Amino acid sequence: TLSCLQDMGELAGMFPDLVQGSSSGVSWTLKMLDLSLNWGLKMASPGSLQGLRVEILNLRGTQLGAVAVKALGLEKLDVLYAQTATAELAAETVAHFELQGLTVERSKIGYISQEALASCRSLEILGLSGTGLTELPPGFLAAMPRLRRLDLSGNRLQITTLCRNETGDALGLTTLNLSGNGLSTLPPATFSCVPHLRELLLPYNQLLSLEGHLFQDLQQLETLNLDKNPLLNLGKSWLAALPALTTLSLLDTQILRSPDPGFWGAKSLHTLSLRLPALDAPAVLSL
């Protein structure tokens, strides 16, 4: 990391036994190849890493897009972290390696086509933070049946369309990050297609009100983060629909200005994060 590499092919010259053709005839398997913060790295000579097996490849902070990785000749790649200036998800790379994880944060994707989505069935982890998304294509989750962790933070999903046209309850998503999307309202069926969700991150939005029926499909949810939301209007016993909730964060919200903060019903809660207001009278909480 933080070096002056310009071409990934330079690695074969530095470490000649990384690739096939070494004296032993056996190629390496690397747990991680971290080339992040090589600001000048923008080339991937075709076949330059022929036969190398890599579990995790980190190209954050380089000029090398995820699409270029396909030409390197890698025998195996499981997880890829990259930034790309292209306006399309690196679907060909995902399909070629049958990637388990792809993160293309702070990239100019903006829109995901149905064709690209069809190549992503192998993904278990998908990071699309800060990629300019304003909506999700129909069948987004259904196209990735193995998906467990999804990061959609820092986009412009004003009204999330996560469960639009999704069918069945077999979607196995366990972690969902929707922070920093400017969300002001969440329709009742927002989370209807992700009943196995265990962690839901919603900080840095503009949520004003929450009702219990919003969470009625999240019977397995354990962690809920609502930091940096106004939360001026909460339904009575709004947490009662979350029987498995153990961790709740409400930092920098207005929840304590409500006459009844509404913590009733969260029977499994054991960790609660609040910032007490600077009031003359002491705050009184019913827990």
PDB file of C-alpha atoms in Angstrom:
ATOM      1  CA  THR A   1       0.000   0.000   0.000  1.00  0.00           C
ATOM      2  CA  LEU A   2       0.975   3.681  -0.407  1.00  0.00           C
ATOM      3  CA  SER A   3       3.502   2.762  -3.084  1.00  0.00           C
ATOM      4  CA  CYS A   4       4.210   3.842  -6.647  1.00  0.00           C
ATOM      5  CA  LEU A   5       2.885   0.859  -8.602  1.00  0.00           C
ATOM      6  CA  GLN A   6       1.427   1.753 -11.986  1.00  0.00           C
ATOM      7  CA  ASP A   7       0.765  -1.733 -13.357  1.00  0.00           C
ATOM      8  CA  MET A   8      -0.288  -4.844 -11.436  1.00  0.00           C
ATOM      9  CA  GLY A   9       2.045  -6.739 -13.742  1.00  0.00           C
ATOM     10  CA  GLU A  10       4.969  -5.290 -11.792  1.00  0.00           C
ATOM     11  CA  LEU A  11       4.141  -7.730  -8.998  1.00  0.00           C
ATOM     12  CA  ALA A  12       5.211 -10.677 -11.152  1.00  0.00           C
ATOM     13  CA  GLY A  13       8.653  -9.100 -11.518  1.00  0.00           C
ATOM     14  CA  MET A  14       9.004  -8.432  -7.802  1.00  0.00           C
ATOM     15  CA  PHE A  15       7.721 -11.847  -6.728  1.00  0.00           C
ATOM     16  CA  PRO A  16       8.278 -14.197  -9.679  1.00  0.00           C
ATOM     17  CA  ASP A  17       7.138 -17.297  -7.816  1.00  0.00           C
ATOM     18  CA  LEU A  18       3.678 -15.806  -7.259  1.00  0.00           C
ATOM     19  CA  VAL A  19       2.590 -16.927 -10.692  1.00  0.00           C
ATOM     20  CA  GLN A  20       2.715 -20.161 -12.655  1.00  0.00           C
ATOM     21  CA  GLY A  21       6.044 -20.976 -14.257  1.00  0.00           C
ATOM     22  CA  SER A  22       8.009 -20.795 -11.022  1.00  0.00           C
ATOM     23  CA  SER A  23      10.668 -23.386 -10.320  1.00  0.00           C
ATOM     24  CA  SER A  24       8.291 -25.398  -8.149  1.00  0.00           C
ATOM     25  CA  GLY A  25       5.495 -25.215 -10.717  1.00  0.00           C
ATOM     26  CA  VAL A  26       3.002 -24.412  -7.964  1.00  0.00           C
ATOM     27  CA  SER A  27       1.207 -21.079  -7.771  1.00  0.00           C
ATOM     28  CA  TRP A  28       0.473 -19.255  -4.546  1.00  0.00           C
ATOM     29  CA  THR A  29      -2.809 -18.796  -2.736  1.00  0.00           C
ATOM     30  CA  LEU A  30      -2.927 -15.432  -0.992  1.00  0.00           C
ATOM     31  CA  LYS A  31      -5.324 -14.668   1.833  1.00  0.00           C
ATOM     32  CA  MET A  32      -5.160 -10.995   0.858  1.00  0.00           C
ATOM     33  CA  LEU A  33      -3.475  -8.894  -1.803  1.00  0.00           C
ATOM     34  CA  ASP A  34      -3.740  -5.288  -0.617  1.00  0.00           C
ATOM     35  CA  LEU A  35      -2.770  -2.675  -3.201  1.00  0.00           C
ATOM     36  CA  SER A  36      -4.850   0.149  -1.750  1.00  0.00           C
ATOM     37  CA  LEU A  37      -3.651   3.760  -1.929  1.00  0.00           C
ATOM     38  CA  ASN A  38      -1.394   3.157  -4.918  1.00  0.00           C
ATOM     39  CA  TRP A  39      -2.694   6.328  -6.521  1.00  0.00           C
ATOM     40  CA  GLY A  40      -0.844   5.773  -9.798  1.00  0.00           C
ATOM     41  CA  LEU A  41      -2.050   2.201 -10.310  1.00  0.00           C
ATOM     42  CA  LYS A  42      -4.156   2.254 -13.486  1.00  0.00           C
ATOM     43  CA  MET A  43      -3.007  -0.743 -15.574  1.00  0.00           C
ATOM     44  CA  ALA A  44      -3.491  -4.491 -15.355  1.00  0.00           C
ATOM     45  CA  SER A  45      -1.369  -6.201 -17.995  1.00  0.00           C
ATOM     46  CA  PRO A  46      -3.350  -9.170 -19.386  1.00  0.00           C
ATOM     47  CA  GLY A  47      -2.226 -12.489 -17.943  1.00  0.00           C
ATOM     48  CA  SER A  48       0.383 -10.898 -15.697  1.00  0.00           C
ATOM     49  CA  LEU A  49      -0.803 -12.809 -12.610  1.00  0.00           C
ATOM     50  CA  GLN A  50      -1.698 -16.021 -14.409  1.00  0.00           C
ATOM     51  CA  GLY A  51      -2.720 -18.817 -12.065  1.00  0.00           C
ATOM     52  CA  LEU A  52      -2.517 -16.819  -8.823  1.00  0.00           C
ATOM     53  CA  ARG A  53      -5.266 -17.579  -6.329  1.00  0.00           C
ATOM     54  CA  VAL A  54      -6.462 -14.663  -4.180  1.00  0.00           C
ATOM     55  CA  GLU A  55      -9.134 -14.655  -1.518  1.00  0.00           C
ATOM     56  CA  ILE A  56      -9.355 -10.862  -1.028  1.00  0.00           C
ATOM     57  CA  LEU A  57      -8.091  -8.201  -3.467  1.00  0.00           C
ATOM     58  CA  ASN A  58      -8.139  -4.593  -2.262  1.00  0.00           C
ATOM     59  CA  LEU A  59      -7.852  -1.895  -4.941  1.00  0.00           C
ATOM     60  CA  ARG A  60      -9.292   1.014  -2.943  1.00  0.00           C
ATOM     61  CA  GLY A  61      -7.586   4.308  -3.684  1.00  0.00           C
ATOM     62  CA  THR A  62      -6.279   3.256  -7.093  1.00  0.00           C
ATOM     63  CA  GLN A  63      -7.299   4.167 -10.638  1.00  0.00           C
ATOM     64  CA  LEU A  64      -7.821   0.527 -11.537  1.00  0.00           C
ATOM     65  CA  GLY A  65     -11.453  -0.417 -12.055  1.00  0.00           C
ATOM     66  CA  ALA A  66     -13.038  -3.705 -11.098  1.00  0.00           C
ATOM     67  CA  VAL A  67     -13.564  -4.617 -14.753  1.00  0.00           C
ATOM     68  CA  ALA A  68      -9.799  -4.711 -15.436  1.00  0.00           C
ATOM     69  CA  VAL A  69      -9.226  -7.455 -12.864  1.00  0.00           C
ATOM     70  CA  LYS A  70     -10.789 -10.070 -15.138  1.00  0.00           C
ATOM     71  CA  ALA A  71      -7.855  -9.897 -17.589  1.00  0.00           C
ATOM     72  CA  LEU A  72      -5.114 -10.611 -15.020  1.00  0.00           C
ATOM     73  CA  GLY A  73      -5.407 -14.372 -15.367  1.00  0.00           C
ATOM     74  CA  LEU A  74      -6.185 -15.025 -11.705  1.00  0.00           C
ATOM     75  CA  GLU A  75      -7.236 -18.604 -11.110  1.00  0.00           C
ATOM     76  CA  LYS A  76      -9.450 -17.642  -8.187  1.00  0.00           C
ATOM     77  CA  LEU A  77     -10.809 -14.494  -6.550  1.00  0.00           C
ATOM     78  CA  ASP A  78     -13.413 -14.428  -3.780  1.00  0.00           C
ATOM     79  CA  VAL A  79     -13.753 -10.807  -2.615  1.00  0.00           C
ATOM     80  CA  LEU A  80     -12.946  -7.584  -4.467  1.00  0.00           C
ATOM     81  CA  TYR A  81     -12.743  -4.027  -3.117  1.00  0.00           C
ATOM     82  CA  ALA A  82     -12.450  -1.432  -5.863  1.00  0.00           C
ATOM     83  CA  GLN A  83     -13.347   2.043  -7.028  1.00  0.00           C
ATOM     84  CA  THR A  84     -14.268   2.613 -10.627  1.00  0.00           C
ATOM     85  CA  ALA A  85     -15.200   5.573 -12.774  1.00  0.00           C
ATOM     86  CA  THR A  86     -17.426   3.460 -15.003  1.00  0.00           C
ATOM     87  CA  ALA A  87     -21.190   3.846 -14.826  1.00  0.00           C
ATOM     88  CA  GLU A  88     -21.963   0.151 -14.542  1.00  0.00           C
ATOM     89  CA  LEU A  89     -21.638  -2.550 -11.935  1.00  0.00           C
ATOM     90  CA  ALA A  90     -18.649  -4.834 -12.649  1.00  0.00           C
ATOM     91  CA  ALA A  91     -21.004  -7.682 -13.492  1.00  0.00           C
ATOM     92  CA  GLU A  92     -18.634  -9.481 -15.878  1.00  0.00           C
ATOM     93  CA  THR A  93     -15.971  -9.672 -13.178  1.00  0.00           C
ATOM     94  CA  VAL A  94     -18.503 -10.980 -10.658  1.00  0.00           C
ATOM     95  CA  ALA A  95     -19.672 -13.689 -13.051  1.00  0.00           C
ATOM     96  CA  HIS A  96     -16.158 -14.638 -14.209  1.00  0.00           C
ATOM     97  CA  PHE A  97     -14.872 -15.351 -10.695  1.00  0.00           C
ATOM     98  CA  GLU A  98     -18.255 -16.111  -9.113  1.00  0.00           C
ATOM     99  CA  LEU A  99     -17.343 -13.501  -6.522  1.00  0.00           C
ATOM    100  CA  GLN A 100     -18.640 -13.869  -2.994  1.00  0.00           C
ATOM    101  CA  GLY A 101     -18.058 -10.217  -2.145  1.00  0.00           C
ATOM    102  CA  LEU A 102     -17.915  -6.975  -4.145  1.00  0.00           C
ATOM    103  CA  THR A 103     -17.460  -3.444  -2.816  1.00  0.00           C
ATOM    104  CA  VAL A 104     -17.311  -0.556  -5.281  1.00  0.00           C
ATOM    105  CA  GLU A 105     -17.828   2.338  -2.894  1.00  0.00           C
ATOM    106  CA  ARG A 106     -17.617   5.976  -4.006  1.00  0.00           C
ATOM    107  CA  SER A 107     -17.933   4.965  -7.649  1.00  0.00           C
ATOM    108  CA  LYS A 108     -20.097   6.546 -10.322  1.00  0.00           C
ATOM    109  CA  ILE A 109     -22.581   3.746 -10.931  1.00  0.00           C
ATOM    110  CA  GLY A 110     -25.869   5.606 -10.527  1.00  0.00           C
ATOM    111  CA  TYR A 111     -27.979   2.877 -12.091  1.00  0.00           C
ATOM    112  CA  ILE A 112     -27.913  -0.921 -12.134  1.00  0.00           C
ATOM    113  CA  SER A 113     -29.321  -2.629 -15.226  1.00  0.00           C
ATOM    114  CA  GLN A 114     -31.218  -5.898 -15.205  1.00  0.00           C
ATOM    115  CA  GLU A 115     -28.461  -7.430 -17.351  1.00  0.00           C
ATOM    116  CA  ALA A 116     -25.796  -6.564 -14.780  1.00  0.00           C
ATOM    117  CA  LEU A 117     -27.970  -7.793 -11.946  1.00  0.00           C
ATOM    118  CA  ALA A 118     -28.408 -11.185 -13.592  1.00  0.00           C
ATOM    119  CA  SER A 119     -24.656 -11.826 -13.287  1.00  0.00           C
ATOM    120  CA  CYS A 120     -24.535 -11.284  -9.519  1.00  0.00           C
ATOM    121  CA  ARG A 121     -26.127 -14.479  -8.201  1.00  0.00           C
ATOM    122  CA  SER A 122     -22.973 -15.590  -6.391  1.00  0.00           C
ATOM    123  CA  LEU A 123     -22.655 -12.492  -4.190  1.00  0.00           C
ATOM    124  CA  GLU A 124     -22.935 -12.801  -0.413  1.00  0.00           C
ATOM    125  CA  ILE A 125     -21.644  -9.286   0.336  1.00  0.00           C
ATOM    126  CA  LEU A 126     -22.338  -6.188  -1.787  1.00  0.00           C
ATOM    127  CA  GLY A 127     -21.085  -2.687  -0.949  1.00  0.00           C
ATOM    128  CA  LEU A 128     -22.513   0.196  -2.981  1.00  0.00           C
ATOM    129  CA  SER A 129     -21.787   3.096  -0.648  1.00  0.00           C
ATOM    130  CA  GLY A 130     -21.715   6.516  -2.306  1.00  0.00           C
ATOM    131  CA  THR A 131     -22.431   5.258  -5.823  1.00  0.00           C
ATOM    132  CA  GLY A 132     -25.152   7.786  -6.735  1.00  0.00           C
ATOM    133  CA  LEU A 133     -28.060   5.345  -6.629  1.00  0.00           C
ATOM    134  CA  THR A 134     -31.524   6.893  -6.595  1.00  0.00           C
ATOM    135  CA  GLU A 135     -33.525   3.694  -6.993  1.00  0.00           C
ATOM    136  CA  LEU A 136     -33.076  -0.060  -7.102  1.00  0.00           C
ATOM    137  CA  PRO A 137     -34.131  -2.165 -10.093  1.00  0.00           C
ATOM    138  CA  PRO A 138     -37.122  -4.515  -9.718  1.00  0.00           C
ATOM    139  CA  GLY A 139     -36.122  -7.912  -8.350  1.00  0.00           C
ATOM    140  CA  PHE A 140     -32.904  -6.484  -6.878  1.00  0.00           C
ATOM    141  CA  LEU A 141     -32.686  -8.837  -3.895  1.00  0.00           C
ATOM    142  CA  ALA A 142     -34.270 -11.823  -5.606  1.00  0.00           C
ATOM    143  CA  ALA A 143     -31.463 -11.727  -8.203  1.00  0.00           C
ATOM    144  CA  MET A 144     -28.908 -12.342  -5.417  1.00  0.00           C
ATOM    145  CA  PRO A 145     -30.316 -15.241  -3.366  1.00  0.00           C
ATOM    146  CA  ARG A 146     -27.057 -15.718  -1.403  1.00  0.00           C
ATOM    147  CA  LEU A 147     -26.756 -12.083  -0.335  1.00  0.00           C
ATOM    148  CA  ARG A 148     -26.226 -11.612   3.413  1.00  0.00           C
ATOM    149  CA  ARG A 149     -24.739  -8.111   3.788  1.00  0.00           C
ATOM    150  CA  LEU A 150     -25.814  -5.067   1.757  1.00  0.00           C
ATOM    151  CA  ASP A 151     -24.391  -1.547   2.108  1.00  0.00           C
ATOM    152  CA  LEU A 152     -26.409   1.174   0.349  1.00  0.00           C
ATOM    153  CA  SER A 153     -25.201   4.064   2.525  1.00  0.00           C
ATOM    154  CA  GLY A 154     -24.438   7.526   1.190  1.00  0.00           C
ATOM    155  CA  ASN A 155     -26.751   7.344  -1.813  1.00  0.00           C
ATOM    156  CA  ARG A 156     -29.959   9.206  -2.690  1.00  0.00           C
ATOM    157  CA  LEU A 157     -32.594   6.559  -2.084  1.00  0.00           C
ATOM    158  CA  GLN A 158     -35.174   9.090  -0.902  1.00  0.00           C
ATOM    159  CA  ILE A 159     -37.863   6.392  -0.771  1.00  0.00           C
ATOM    160  CA  THR A 160     -36.313   2.970  -0.534  1.00  0.00           C
ATOM    161  CA  THR A 161     -37.587   0.461  -3.081  1.00  0.00           C
ATOM    162  CA  LEU A 162     -35.836  -2.476  -1.484  1.00  0.00           C
ATOM    163  CA  CYS A 163     -38.839  -4.801  -1.463  1.00  0.00           C
ATOM    164  CA  ARG A 164     -40.540  -3.604  -4.615  1.00  0.00           C
ATOM    165  CA  ASN A 165     -41.711  -6.569  -6.678  1.00  0.00           C
ATOM    166  CA  GLU A 166     -39.869  -9.004  -4.401  1.00  0.00           C
ATOM    167  CA  THR A 167     -41.714 -12.254  -3.688  1.00  0.00           C
ATOM    168  CA  GLY A 168     -41.440 -14.895  -0.996  1.00  0.00           C
ATOM    169  CA  ASP A 169     -39.620 -14.740   2.316  1.00  0.00           C
ATOM    170  CA  ALA A 170     -36.538 -16.783   1.438  1.00  0.00           C
ATOM    171  CA  LEU A 171     -34.278 -13.744   1.082  1.00  0.00           C
ATOM    172  CA  GLY A 172     -31.484 -14.284   3.605  1.00  0.00           C
ATOM    173  CA  LEU A 173     -30.208 -10.717   4.061  1.00  0.00           C
ATOM    174  CA  THR A 174     -28.937 -10.267   7.639  1.00  0.00           C
ATOM    175  CA  THR A 175     -27.260  -6.818   7.552  1.00  0.00           C
ATOM    176  CA  LEU A 176     -28.631  -3.733   5.773  1.00  0.00           C
ATOM    177  CA  ASN A 177     -27.009  -0.293   5.823  1.00  0.00           C
ATOM    178  CA  LEU A 178     -29.215   2.574   4.607  1.00  0.00           C
ATOM    179  CA  SER A 179     -27.448   5.392   6.436  1.00  0.00           C
ATOM    180  CA  GLY A 180     -27.063   8.819   4.863  1.00  0.00           C
ATOM    181  CA  ASN A 181     -29.752   8.496   2.194  1.00  0.00           C
ATOM    182  CA  GLY A 182     -31.910  11.462   3.202  1.00  0.00           C
ATOM    183  CA  LEU A 183     -34.816   9.158   4.024  1.00  0.00           C
ATOM    184  CA  SER A 184     -37.715  11.059   5.597  1.00  0.00           C
ATOM    185  CA  THR A 185     -40.396   8.365   5.492  1.00  0.00           C
ATOM    186  CA  LEU A 186     -40.438   4.576   5.362  1.00  0.00           C
ATOM    187  CA  PRO A 187     -43.556   2.897   3.908  1.00  0.00           C
ATOM    188  CA  PRO A 188     -45.083   0.080   6.000  1.00  0.00           C
ATOM    189  CA  ALA A 189     -43.828  -2.675   3.673  1.00  0.00           C
ATOM    190  CA  THR A 190     -40.257  -1.362   3.406  1.00  0.00           C
ATOM    191  CA  PHE A 191     -38.739  -4.444   5.078  1.00  0.00           C
ATOM    192  CA  SER A 192     -41.383  -7.031   4.205  1.00  0.00           C
ATOM    193  CA  CYS A 193     -39.020  -9.143   2.072  1.00  0.00           C
ATOM    194  CA  VAL A 194     -36.100  -9.379   4.536  1.00  0.00           C
ATOM    195  CA  PRO A 195     -37.501 -11.271   7.554  1.00  0.00           C
ATOM    196  CA  HIS A 196     -34.072 -12.634   8.521  1.00  0.00           C
ATOM    197  CA  LEU A 197     -32.530  -9.188   9.033  1.00  0.00           C
ATOM    198  CA  ARG A 198     -30.448  -8.993  12.220  1.00  0.00           C
ATOM    199  CA  GLU A 199     -28.786  -5.588  11.829  1.00  0.00           C
ATOM    200  CA  LEU A 200     -30.444  -2.448  10.423  1.00  0.00           C
ATOM    201  CA  LEU A 201     -28.448   0.789  10.143  1.00  0.00           C
ATOM    202  CA  LEU A 202     -30.440   3.991   9.501  1.00  0.00           C
ATOM    203  CA  PRO A 203     -28.315   6.857  10.917  1.00  0.00           C
ATOM    204  CA  TYR A 204     -27.864  10.239   9.200  1.00  0.00           C
ATOM    205  CA  ASN A 205     -31.332  10.298   7.635  1.00  0.00           C
ATOM    206  CA  GLN A 206     -34.319  12.629   8.138  1.00  0.00           C
ATOM    207  CA  LEU A 207     -36.792  10.235   9.739  1.00  0.00           C
ATOM    208  CA  LEU A 208     -39.414  12.177  11.664  1.00  0.00           C
ATOM    209  CA  SER A 209     -41.802   9.444  12.763  1.00  0.00           C
ATOM    210  CA  LEU A 210     -41.798   5.689  13.288  1.00  0.00           C
ATOM    211  CA  GLU A 211     -44.665   3.304  13.904  1.00  0.00           C
ATOM    212  CA  GLY A 212     -44.498  -0.249  15.176  1.00  0.00           C
ATOM    213  CA  HIS A 213     -46.026  -1.763  12.044  1.00  0.00           C
ATOM    214  CA  LEU A 214     -42.957  -0.665  10.085  1.00  0.00           C
ATOM    215  CA  PHE A 215     -40.938  -3.353  11.900  1.00  0.00           C
ATOM    216  CA  GLN A 216     -43.554  -6.093  12.080  1.00  0.00           C
ATOM    217  CA  ASP A 217     -41.648  -8.293   9.602  1.00  0.00           C
ATOM    218  CA  LEU A 218     -38.341  -8.027  11.486  1.00  0.00           C
ATOM    219  CA  GLN A 219     -38.859 -10.623  14.190  1.00  0.00           C
ATOM    220  CA  GLN A 220     -35.140 -11.545  14.206  1.00  0.00           C
ATOM    221  CA  LEU A 221     -33.715  -8.002  14.288  1.00  0.00           C
ATOM    222  CA  GLU A 222     -31.085  -7.632  17.022  1.00  0.00           C
ATOM    223  CA  THR A 223     -29.414  -4.260  16.281  1.00  0.00           C
ATOM    224  CA  LEU A 224     -31.112  -1.003  15.250  1.00  0.00           C
ATOM    225  CA  ASN A 225     -29.184   2.236  14.754  1.00  0.00           C
ATOM    226  CA  LEU A 226     -31.209   5.449  14.365  1.00  0.00           C
ATOM    227  CA  ASP A 227     -28.531   8.024  15.241  1.00  0.00           C
ATOM    228  CA  LYS A 228     -28.790  11.524  13.740  1.00  0.00           C
ATOM    229  CA  ASN A 229     -32.516  11.336  12.897  1.00  0.00           C
ATOM    230  CA  PRO A 230     -35.047  13.913  14.211  1.00  0.00           C
ATOM    231  CA  LEU A 231     -37.538  11.271  15.475  1.00  0.00           C
ATOM    232  CA  LEU A 232     -40.059  13.838  16.709  1.00  0.00           C
ATOM    233  CA  ASN A 233     -43.100  11.572  16.519  1.00  0.00           C
ATOM    234  CA  LEU A 234     -42.986   7.959  17.681  1.00  0.00           C
ATOM    235  CA  GLY A 235     -45.935   5.597  17.810  1.00  0.00           C
ATOM    236  CA  LYS A 236     -46.854   4.177  21.200  1.00  0.00           C
ATOM    237  CA  SER A 237     -44.889   0.989  21.911  1.00  0.00           C
ATOM    238  CA  TRP A 238     -43.147   1.361  18.545  1.00  0.00           C
ATOM    239  CA  LEU A 239     -40.521  -1.197  19.616  1.00  0.00           C
ATOM    240  CA  ALA A 240     -43.003  -3.905  20.596  1.00  0.00           C
ATOM    241  CA  ALA A 241     -42.743  -5.448  17.124  1.00  0.00           C
ATOM    242  CA  LEU A 242     -39.049  -6.263  17.694  1.00  0.00           C
ATOM    243  CA  PRO A 243     -38.940  -9.120  20.217  1.00  0.00           C
ATOM    244  CA  ALA A 244     -35.290 -10.021  19.475  1.00  0.00           C
ATOM    245  CA  LEU A 245     -33.895  -6.457  19.656  1.00  0.00           C
ATOM    246  CA  THR A 246     -30.865  -6.307  21.970  1.00  0.00           C
ATOM    247  CA  THR A 247     -29.024  -3.131  20.856  1.00  0.00           C
ATOM    248  CA  LEU A 248     -30.609   0.257  20.114  1.00  0.00           C
ATOM    249  CA  SER A 249     -28.738   3.486  19.349  1.00  0.00           C
ATOM    250  CA  LEU A 250     -30.555   6.847  19.415  1.00  0.00           C
ATOM    251  CA  LEU A 251     -27.683   9.317  19.658  1.00  0.00           C
ATOM    252  CA  ASP A 252     -28.372  12.897  18.526  1.00  0.00           C
ATOM    253  CA  THR A 253     -32.123  12.448  18.095  1.00  0.00           C
ATOM    254  CA  GLN A 254     -35.023  14.366  19.641  1.00  0.00           C
ATOM    255  CA  ILE A 255     -36.622  11.294  21.189  1.00  0.00           C
ATOM    256  CA  LEU A 256     -36.244  12.471  24.812  1.00  0.00           C
ATOM    257  CA  ARG A 257     -38.361  15.558  24.131  1.00  0.00           C
ATOM    258  CA  SER A 258     -41.360  13.298  23.719  1.00  0.00           C
ATOM    259  CA  PRO A 259     -43.551  12.922  26.855  1.00  0.00           C
ATOM    260  CA  ASP A 260     -43.438   9.140  26.319  1.00  0.00           C
ATOM    261  CA  PRO A 261     -40.251   7.953  24.554  1.00  0.00           C
ATOM    262  CA  GLY A 262     -41.979   4.621  24.006  1.00  0.00           C
ATOM    263  CA  PHE A 263     -39.421   2.003  25.030  1.00  0.00           C
ATOM    264  CA  TRP A 264     -42.142  -0.387  26.147  1.00  0.00           C
ATOM    265  CA  GLY A 265     -42.142  -3.780  24.461  1.00  0.00           C
ATOM    266  CA  ALA A 266     -38.426  -4.132  23.777  1.00  0.00           C
ATOM    267  CA  LYS A 267     -38.149  -7.052  26.195  1.00  0.00           C
ATOM    268  CA  SER A 268     -34.728  -8.302  25.040  1.00  0.00           C
ATOM    269  CA  LEU A 269     -33.039  -4.884  24.969  1.00  0.00           C
ATOM    270  CA  HIS A 270     -29.780  -4.779  26.916  1.00  0.00           C
ATOM    271  CA  THR A 271     -27.794  -1.962  25.267  1.00  0.00           C
ATOM    272  CA  LEU A 272     -29.334   1.493  24.804  1.00  0.00           C
ATOM    273  CA  SER A 273     -27.349   4.538  23.606  1.00  0.00           C
ATOM    274  CA  LEU A 274     -28.819   7.983  24.294  1.00  0.00           C
ATOM    275  CA  ARG A 275     -27.485  11.521  24.578  1.00  0.00           C
ATOM    276  CA  LEU A 276     -29.284  13.276  27.407  1.00  0.00           C
ATOM    277  CA  PRO A 277     -30.541  16.792  26.568  1.00  0.00           C
ATOM    278  CA  ALA A 278     -29.186  19.861  28.328  1.00  0.00           C
ATOM    279  CA  LEU A 279     -32.325  20.603  30.337  1.00  0.00           C
ATOM    280  CA  ASP A 280     -32.757  22.268  33.711  1.00  0.00           C
ATOM    281  CA  ALA A 281     -34.982  19.427  34.901  1.00  0.00           C
ATOM    282  CA  PRO A 282     -33.592  15.884  34.996  1.00  0.00           C
ATOM    283  CA  ALA A 283     -34.710  13.533  32.255  1.00  0.00           C
ATOM    284  CA  VAL A 284     -37.059  10.729  33.333  1.00  0.00           C
ATOM    285  CA  LEU A 285     -37.066   7.517  31.336  1.00  0.00           C
ATOM    286  CA  SER A 286     -39.401   4.569  31.585  1.00  0.00           C
ATOM    287  CA  LEU A 287     -37.461   1.469  30.596  1.00  0.00           C
TER     288      LEU A 287
END
